[in-house]
mmCIF file of C-alpha atoms and ligand atoms in Angstrom:
data_model
loop_
_atom_site.group_PDB
_atom_site.id
_atom_site.type_symbol
_atom_site.label_atom_id
_atom_site.label_comp_id
_atom_site.label_asym_id
_atom_site.label_seq_id
_atom_site.Cartn_x
_atom_site.Cartn_y
_atom_site.Cartn_z
ATOM 1 C CA MET A 26 -13.371 14.800 -6.302
ATOM 2 C CA ARG A 27 -13.274 11.542 -4.378
ATOM 3 C CA ILE A 28 -13.645 7.999 -5.668
ATOM 4 C CA THR A 29 -14.872 5.162 -3.454
ATOM 5 C CA CYS A 30 -12.637 2.230 -4.314
ATOM 6 C CA PRO A 31 -14.453 -0.962 -3.849
ATOM 7 C CA PHE A 32 -11.407 -2.432 -2.142
ATOM 8 C CA CYS A 33 -10.034 0.593 -0.187
ATOM 9 C CA GLY A 34 -13.021 2.875 0.514
ATOM 10 C CA GLU A 35 -13.302 6.550 -0.237
ATOM 11 C CA ARG A 36 -10.061 8.153 -1.431
ATOM 12 C CA GLU A 37 -8.868 11.469 -2.849
ATOM 13 C CA LEU A 38 -8.443 11.952 -6.519
ATOM 14 C CA GLY A 39 -4.699 12.149 -6.299
ATOM 15 C CA GLU A 40 -4.420 8.477 -5.600
ATOM 16 C CA PHE A 41 -6.002 7.633 -8.977
ATOM 17 C CA THR A 42 -4.953 7.829 -12.592
ATOM 18 C CA TYR A 43 -7.434 8.259 -15.423
ATOM 19 C CA LEU A 44 -7.121 5.943 -18.423
ATOM 20 C CA GLY A 45 -10.192 6.781 -20.488
ATOM 21 C CA ASP A 46 -13.260 5.369 -22.037
ATOM 22 C CA ALA A 47 -14.106 1.867 -20.763
ATOM 23 C CA LYS A 48 -16.554 1.113 -23.529
ATOM 24 C CA PRO A 49 -14.341 0.201 -26.552
ATOM 25 C CA ALA A 50 -13.979 -3.564 -26.814
ATOM 26 C CA ARG A 51 -11.103 -5.153 -28.770
ATOM 27 C CA PRO A 52 -12.488 -6.319 -32.132
ATOM 28 C CA ALA A 53 -12.251 -9.959 -33.218
ATOM 29 C CA VAL A 54 -9.075 -10.897 -35.118
ATOM 30 C CA ASP A 55 -10.914 -11.050 -38.431
ATOM 31 C CA ALA A 56 -13.047 -7.930 -37.778
ATOM 32 C CA GLY A 57 -11.331 -5.863 -40.422
ATOM 33 C CA GLU A 58 -9.396 -2.561 -40.587
ATOM 34 C CA ASP A 59 -12.323 -0.296 -39.953
ATOM 35 C CA ALA A 60 -13.254 -2.015 -36.694
ATOM 36 C CA VAL A 61 -9.630 -1.819 -35.538
ATOM 37 C CA PHE A 62 -9.329 1.858 -36.518
ATOM 38 C CA ASP A 63 -12.542 2.597 -34.635
ATOM 39 C CA TYR A 64 -11.258 0.684 -31.573
ATOM 40 C CA VAL A 65 -7.857 2.366 -31.491
ATOM 41 C CA TYR A 66 -8.707 5.930 -32.458
ATOM 42 C CA LEU A 67 -12.413 6.836 -32.339
ATOM 43 C CA ARG A 68 -13.986 7.975 -29.077
ATOM 44 C CA ASP A 69 -17.328 9.411 -28.178
ATOM 45 C CA ASN A 70 -17.252 12.757 -26.522
ATOM 46 C CA VAL A 71 -19.872 12.003 -23.953
ATOM 47 C CA ALA A 72 -21.874 14.720 -22.212
ATOM 48 C CA GLY A 73 -23.377 12.893 -19.274
ATOM 49 C CA ALA A 74 -22.819 9.521 -17.714
ATOM 50 C CA MET A 75 -19.710 7.886 -19.073
ATOM 51 C CA SER A 76 -17.975 4.593 -18.245
ATOM 52 C CA GLU A 77 -14.285 5.090 -17.529
ATOM 53 C CA HIS A 78 -11.256 3.183 -16.468
ATOM 54 C CA TRP A 79 -9.409 4.518 -13.430
ATOM 55 C CA TYR A 80 -6.301 3.045 -11.816
ATOM 56 C CA HIS A 81 -5.857 3.192 -8.035
ATOM 57 C CA GLY A 82 -2.043 3.315 -8.319
ATOM 58 C CA GLY A 83 -1.702 5.292 -5.055
ATOM 59 C CA GLY A 84 -3.589 2.635 -3.157
ATOM 60 C CA CYS A 85 -4.455 -0.986 -3.923
ATOM 61 C CA ARG A 86 -3.168 -0.835 -7.521
ATOM 62 C CA ALA A 87 -6.490 -2.209 -8.850
ATOM 63 C CA TRP A 88 -8.102 -1.043 -12.171
ATOM 64 C CA LEU A 89 -11.563 0.205 -11.652
ATOM 65 C CA LYS A 90 -14.594 0.887 -13.865
ATOM 66 C CA VAL A 91 -16.108 4.148 -12.900
ATOM 67 C CA THR A 92 -19.377 5.678 -14.125
ATOM 68 C CA ARG A 93 -18.949 9.416 -14.028
ATOM 69 C CA ASN A 94 -21.160 12.260 -15.251
ATOM 70 C CA THR A 95 -18.893 14.392 -17.344
ATOM 71 C CA LEU A 96 -21.161 17.380 -16.818
ATOM 72 C CA THR A 97 -21.293 17.265 -13.017
ATOM 73 C CA HIS A 98 -18.414 14.856 -12.025
ATOM 74 C CA GLU A 99 -20.977 12.945 -10.096
ATOM 75 C CA ILE A 100 -19.819 9.337 -9.809
ATOM 76 C CA SER A 101 -22.672 6.802 -9.649
ATOM 77 C CA VAL A 102 -20.895 3.456 -9.850
ATOM 78 C CA VAL A 103 -17.369 2.171 -9.056
ATOM 79 C CA GLU A 104 -16.622 -1.510 -9.649
ATOM 80 C CA PRO A 105 -13.518 -3.588 -10.284
ATOM 81 C CA ALA A 106 -12.464 -3.700 -13.869
ATOM 82 C CA ALA A 107 -12.624 -7.000 -15.587
ATOM 83 C CA GLY A 108 -9.844 -9.274 -14.362
ATOM 84 C CA VAL A 109 -9.124 -7.288 -11.155
ATOM 85 C CA GLY A 110 -8.215 -9.582 -8.299
ATOM 86 C CA ALA A 111 -7.287 -13.091 -9.258
ATOM 87 C CA ALA A 112 -10.540 -14.320 -7.797
ATOM 88 C CA LYS A 113 -12.615 -12.297 -10.185
ATOM 89 C CA VAL A 114 -11.094 -13.858 -13.385
ATOM 90 C CA GLY A 115 -12.133 -17.429 -12.921
ATOM 91 C CA ALA A 116 -9.878 -20.202 -14.007
ATOM 92 C CA MET B 12 34.138 -12.221 -12.652
ATOM 93 C CA ALA B 13 34.444 -9.335 -10.211
ATOM 94 C CA GLU B 14 33.989 -10.052 -6.604
ATOM 95 C CA PHE B 15 31.427 -7.835 -4.836
ATOM 96 C CA SER B 16 31.222 -7.264 -1.214
ATOM 97 C CA TRP B 17 27.642 -6.330 -0.389
ATOM 98 C CA GLU B 18 26.989 -4.396 2.721
ATOM 99 C CA VAL B 19 23.428 -4.226 3.910
ATOM 100 C CA ARG B 20 22.524 -0.623 4.816
ATOM 101 C CA SER B 21 19.303 0.956 5.640
ATOM 102 C CA PRO B 22 18.003 3.528 3.061
ATOM 103 C CA LEU B 23 17.714 5.859 6.043
ATOM 104 C CA GLU B 24 21.403 5.362 7.005
ATOM 105 C CA ARG B 25 22.208 9.048 6.318
ATOM 106 C CA ALA B 26 18.860 10.698 6.945
ATOM 107 C CA LEU B 27 18.080 9.210 10.329
ATOM 108 C CA VAL B 28 19.820 10.950 13.213
ATOM 109 C CA ALA B 29 18.734 9.355 16.478
ATOM 110 C CA GLY B 30 17.779 11.752 19.269
ATOM 111 C CA PRO B 31 15.480 14.772 19.649
ATOM 112 C CA TYR B 32 14.366 16.892 16.736
ATOM 113 C CA GLY B 33 12.237 19.970 16.383
ATOM 114 C CA ALA B 34 10.442 21.720 19.220
ATOM 115 C CA ARG B 35 11.955 21.205 22.662
ATOM 116 C CA GLY B 36 10.153 19.766 25.619
ATOM 117 C CA ASP B 37 8.135 16.587 25.736
ATOM 118 C CA ALA B 38 8.271 15.079 22.304
ATOM 119 C CA GLY B 39 4.742 14.739 20.757
ATOM 120 C CA VAL B 40 5.804 12.317 18.080
ATOM 121 C CA SER B 41 8.142 9.278 18.112
ATOM 122 C CA LEU B 42 9.570 8.166 14.769
ATOM 123 C CA THR B 43 11.353 4.763 14.941
ATOM 124 C CA GLU B 44 12.878 2.932 12.006
ATOM 125 C CA ILE B 45 12.577 -0.816 12.474
ATOM 126 C CA ARG B 46 15.377 -2.673 10.788
ATOM 127 C CA ASN B 47 16.199 -6.217 9.706
ATOM 128 C CA PHE B 48 12.774 -7.705 9.086
ATOM 129 C CA ASP B 49 11.477 -10.289 6.686
ATOM 130 C CA LEU B 50 8.816 -9.087 4.350
ATOM 131 C CA VAL B 51 7.123 -11.296 1.696
ATOM 132 C CA GLN B 52 4.452 -10.177 -0.758
ATOM 133 C CA VAL B 53 1.917 -13.002 -1.389
ATOM 134 C CA MET B 54 -0.284 -12.574 -4.553
ATOM 135 C CA ALA B 55 -2.848 -15.144 -5.527
ATOM 136 C CA ARG B 56 -2.447 -16.575 -8.961
ATOM 137 C CA ARG B 57 -5.307 -16.250 -11.443
ATOM 138 C CA GLY B 58 -8.378 -17.977 -10.116
ATOM 139 C CA LYS B 59 -6.452 -19.238 -7.002
ATOM 140 C CA ALA B 60 -7.561 -16.748 -4.355
ATOM 141 C CA ALA B 61 -9.532 -19.350 -2.382
ATOM 142 C CA ASP B 62 -6.603 -21.785 -2.533
ATOM 143 C CA MET B 63 -4.269 -18.991 -1.262
ATOM 144 C CA ALA B 64 -6.621 -18.204 1.579
ATOM 145 C CA GLY B 65 -6.646 -21.886 2.491
ATOM 146 C CA ALA B 66 -2.866 -22.110 2.350
ATOM 147 C CA ALA B 67 -2.603 -19.005 4.527
ATOM 148 C CA LYS B 68 -4.943 -20.577 7.105
ATOM 149 C CA ALA B 69 -2.910 -23.773 7.135
ATOM 150 C CA ARG B 70 0.431 -21.930 7.390
ATOM 151 C CA PHE B 71 -0.472 -19.202 9.915
ATOM 152 C CA GLY B 72 -3.584 -20.547 11.620
ATOM 153 C CA VAL B 73 -5.597 -17.440 10.836
ATOM 154 C CA ALA B 74 -7.413 -16.273 7.701
ATOM 155 C CA ALA B 75 -5.378 -13.971 5.446
ATOM 156 C CA PRO B 76 -6.748 -10.479 5.448
ATOM 157 C CA ALA B 77 -9.451 -10.147 2.735
ATOM 158 C CA ARG B 78 -10.076 -6.411 3.425
ATOM 159 C CA PRO B 79 -7.758 -3.542 4.546
ATOM 160 C CA GLU B 80 -6.595 -4.854 7.856
ATOM 161 C CA ALA B 81 -3.495 -6.238 9.555
ATOM 162 C CA VAL B 82 -3.887 -9.575 11.305
ATOM 163 C CA GLN B 83 -1.363 -10.034 14.132
ATOM 164 C CA ILE B 84 -0.252 -13.529 15.021
ATOM 165 C CA SER B 85 2.302 -14.415 17.712
ATOM 166 C CA ASP B 86 5.434 -14.082 15.389
ATOM 167 C CA ALA B 87 4.185 -12.260 12.257
ATOM 168 C CA ALA B 88 1.686 -9.680 10.871
ATOM 169 C CA LEU B 89 -0.349 -10.337 7.830
ATOM 170 C CA ILE B 90 -1.064 -7.091 6.179
ATOM 171 C CA TRP B 91 -3.633 -6.565 3.370
ATOM 172 C CA SER B 92 -1.980 -4.813 0.360
ATOM 173 C CA GLY B 93 -4.696 -5.144 -2.348
ATOM 174 C CA PRO B 94 -7.300 -7.529 -3.669
ATOM 175 C CA ASP B 95 -6.140 -11.136 -3.242
ATOM 176 C CA GLN B 96 -2.765 -10.155 -1.922
ATOM 177 C CA PHE B 97 -1.097 -9.503 1.452
ATOM 178 C CA LEU B 98 2.305 -8.899 3.028
ATOM 179 C CA VAL B 99 3.893 -11.204 5.669
ATOM 180 C CA LEU B 100 6.018 -9.229 8.064
ATOM 181 C CA SER B 101 8.187 -11.045 10.620
ATOM 182 C CA LYS B 102 11.655 -11.329 12.027
ATOM 183 C CA GLY B 103 14.224 -14.035 12.418
ATOM 184 C CA GLY B 104 13.630 -15.966 9.265
ATOM 185 C CA LYS B 105 10.810 -18.185 10.367
ATOM 186 C CA HIS B 106 8.397 -16.626 7.802
ATOM 187 C CA ALA B 107 11.065 -15.648 5.200
ATOM 188 C CA ILE B 108 10.359 -16.390 1.566
ATOM 189 C CA GLU B 109 12.208 -19.762 1.637
ATOM 190 C CA GLN B 110 10.003 -20.887 4.465
ATOM 191 C CA LEU B 111 6.777 -19.755 2.844
ATOM 192 C CA SER B 112 7.409 -20.956 -0.733
ATOM 193 C CA GLN B 113 6.297 -24.466 -0.150
ATOM 194 C CA ALA B 114 3.015 -23.493 1.527
ATOM 195 C CA PHE B 115 1.966 -21.240 -1.358
ATOM 196 C CA ALA B 116 3.531 -23.257 -4.156
ATOM 197 C CA SER B 117 0.241 -24.032 -5.897
ATOM 198 C CA SER B 118 -1.781 -20.914 -5.150
ATOM 199 C CA ALA B 119 0.285 -17.709 -4.957
ATOM 200 C CA SER B 120 3.352 -16.032 -6.257
ATOM 201 C CA LEU B 121 5.713 -14.760 -3.632
ATOM 202 C CA SER B 122 8.153 -11.804 -3.830
ATOM 203 C CA ASP B 123 10.772 -10.975 -1.246
ATOM 204 C CA GLN B 124 10.339 -7.340 -0.232
ATOM 205 C CA SER B 125 12.604 -7.427 2.865
ATOM 206 C CA HIS B 126 15.188 -5.060 1.479
ATOM 207 C CA ALA B 127 12.705 -3.228 -0.738
ATOM 208 C CA ARG B 128 10.828 -1.364 1.936
ATOM 209 C CA VAL B 129 11.623 0.748 4.952
ATOM 210 C CA LEU B 130 9.449 0.195 8.066
ATOM 211 C CA ILE B 131 8.719 3.191 10.232
ATOM 212 C CA SER B 132 6.776 3.126 13.490
ATOM 213 C CA ILE B 133 5.045 6.363 14.377
ATOM 214 C CA SER B 134 3.467 7.119 17.741
ATOM 215 C CA GLY B 135 3.140 9.831 20.420
ATOM 216 C CA ALA B 136 0.502 12.154 21.705
ATOM 217 C CA LYS B 137 0.465 14.247 18.522
ATOM 218 C CA VAL B 138 0.724 11.352 16.092
ATOM 219 C CA ARG B 139 -2.691 11.920 14.511
ATOM 220 C CA ALA B 140 -2.175 15.626 14.140
ATOM 221 C CA MET B 141 1.123 14.991 12.428
ATOM 222 C CA LEU B 142 -0.237 12.252 10.136
ATOM 223 C CA ALA B 143 -3.219 14.399 9.222
ATOM 224 C CA LYS B 144 -0.824 16.717 7.356
ATOM 225 C CA LEU B 145 0.287 13.816 5.190
ATOM 226 C CA SER B 146 -2.675 11.522 4.787
ATOM 227 C CA SER B 147 -6.291 11.963 3.751
ATOM 228 C CA ILE B 148 -7.237 8.756 5.642
ATOM 229 C CA ASP B 149 -9.413 9.300 8.741
ATOM 230 C CA LEU B 150 -7.236 7.997 11.551
ATOM 231 C CA HIS B 151 -9.718 8.674 14.380
ATOM 232 C CA PRO B 152 -9.826 5.663 16.720
ATOM 233 C CA ALA B 153 -13.452 5.042 15.696
ATOM 234 C CA SER B 154 -12.564 4.885 11.920
ATOM 235 C CA PHE B 155 -9.036 3.405 12.185
ATOM 236 C CA PRO B 156 -8.904 1.013 15.160
ATOM 237 C CA ILE B 157 -6.068 -1.341 16.097
ATOM 238 C CA GLY B 158 -5.619 -3.731 13.199
ATOM 239 C CA ALA B 159 -6.952 -1.308 10.559
ATOM 240 C CA ALA B 160 -4.768 -0.968 7.442
ATOM 241 C CA ALA B 161 -4.683 1.062 4.252
ATOM 242 C CA ALA B 162 -2.820 0.986 0.945
ATOM 243 C CA THR B 163 -2.606 4.710 0.399
ATOM 244 C CA SER B 164 -0.390 7.593 -0.526
ATOM 245 C CA MET B 165 1.569 10.173 1.524
ATOM 246 C CA ASP B 166 3.201 13.060 -0.179
ATOM 247 C CA HIS B 167 2.558 11.329 -3.563
ATOM 248 C CA THR B 168 4.315 8.252 -2.295
ATOM 249 C CA SER B 169 2.631 4.871 -2.056
ATOM 250 C CA VAL B 170 2.690 3.452 1.485
ATOM 251 C CA THR B 171 1.180 0.653 3.471
ATOM 252 C CA LEU B 172 -0.151 2.045 6.746
ATOM 253 C CA TRP B 173 -1.608 0.101 9.538
ATOM 254 C CA ARG B 174 -2.330 0.444 13.220
ATOM 255 C CA GLY B 175 -0.394 -1.867 15.560
ATOM 256 C CA ASN B 176 -1.100 -2.637 19.145
ATOM 257 C CA ASP B 177 -0.988 0.375 21.468
ATOM 258 C CA ARG B 178 2.206 1.054 23.392
ATOM 259 C CA THR B 179 2.356 0.107 27.004
ATOM 260 C CA ASP B 180 1.612 3.704 27.871
ATOM 261 C CA GLY B 181 -1.640 3.519 25.876
ATOM 262 C CA GLN B 182 -0.370 5.582 22.877
ATOM 263 C CA ALA B 183 -1.545 4.507 19.537
ATOM 264 C CA VAL B 184 1.083 3.117 17.060
ATOM 265 C CA PHE B 185 0.965 3.527 13.261
ATOM 266 C CA ASN B 186 3.283 1.449 11.182
ATOM 267 C CA LEU B 187 4.254 2.458 7.734
ATOM 268 C CA LEU B 188 6.026 0.568 4.946
ATOM 269 C CA VAL B 189 7.443 2.695 2.166
ATOM 270 C CA PHE B 190 9.492 1.790 -0.908
ATOM 271 C CA ALA B 191 13.181 1.955 -0.105
ATOM 272 C CA THR B 192 14.056 4.562 -2.692
ATOM 273 C CA PHE B 193 11.274 6.918 -1.519
ATOM 274 C CA ALA B 194 11.953 6.418 2.146
ATOM 275 C CA GLU B 195 14.465 9.239 2.598
ATOM 276 C CA SER B 196 12.144 11.754 0.899
ATOM 277 C CA LEU B 197 9.212 10.748 2.995
ATOM 278 C CA TRP B 198 11.301 10.673 6.114
ATOM 279 C CA HIS B 199 12.204 14.364 5.621
ATOM 280 C CA THR B 200 8.521 15.172 4.952
ATOM 281 C CA MET B 201 7.551 13.392 8.178
ATOM 282 C CA LEU B 202 10.219 15.259 10.176
ATOM 283 C CA ASP B 203 8.911 18.593 8.743
ATOM 284 C CA SER B 204 5.372 17.548 9.749
ATOM 285 C CA ALA B 205 6.346 16.497 13.227
ATOM 286 C CA ALA B 206 8.908 19.243 14.068
ATOM 287 C CA GLU B 207 6.413 21.571 15.719
ATOM 288 C CA TYR B 208 5.364 18.935 18.163
ATOM 289 C CA GLY B 209 8.914 17.798 19.065
ATOM 290 C CA VAL B 210 10.210 14.471 17.781
ATOM 291 C CA THR B 211 12.105 11.504 19.286
ATOM 292 C CA ILE B 212 13.986 9.668 16.625
ATOM 293 C CA ALA B 213 15.185 6.178 17.103
ATOM 294 C CA ARG B 214 16.180 2.870 15.492
ATOM 295 C CA SER B 215 14.943 -0.444 16.674
ATOM 296 C CA GLU B 216 15.400 -4.135 15.801
ATOM 297 C CA GLU B 217 12.000 -4.957 17.392
ATOM 298 C CA LEU B 218 8.739 -5.240 15.452
ATOM 299 C CA ALA B 219 6.111 -3.050 17.273
HETATM 300 ZN ZN1 ZN C 311 -8.124 0.718 -3.985
#
């Protein structure tokens, strides 16, 4: 499997580390225990296109958001994760 | 308080034995460690990438690399190392961290890497065959021309690789920065990869 890093180009899988599901979003401070439990522990077991975080630690050390089909390993989208590169963050 | 006497030594002090290695005859690969350089990591602060680019232009007269490439100026190389960051490689202190801190004071964070990396210059007629055993990067001249750079891994070790100017005999030169504590391991791996072609091992004080 190869991942095309938006900064580095196409690279072998060994340069990357898998973090996991990119969907969960940190709940608001007052969201309640159930929302926090869901955020921390509960994951969908997706069969098909899944949004995932990968780390290009063996290359540019950027976090990436990868859309990967868990059935075929086909990768359709690779983009910088939120906050990657100081320029992407804004002020 | 105890007095310490620090002695600056290359991480390859023990591993590097200058002279021929491996197959006899004309050496297909030259491995040269380049010592005593100034290396500064420049990383844009949050939202300051454009300011950093402007500061680099003002300081060096050229745009900082915004994609994987190494920009050579007369007395330094600016080497891309990731999004909104690059390395400044030079000699003699002119572009050392103390000299750069003012220029980037409002846009970037600097980190002195001079003693944190080992710089190895690799060339020779068999250089691409040898590097192909270690790297998955396409180093064909059409894909990796002079000035091309990559943040990548060799033998599970992060390296910064870039192509310098050709030697006077026309041979391509690949420069490699590796973390100091991984240098000896990677050095042995490179010797193993190059042995069948014959190797010339040397040290140098000159940036390629
Ligand atoms: Zn990358």
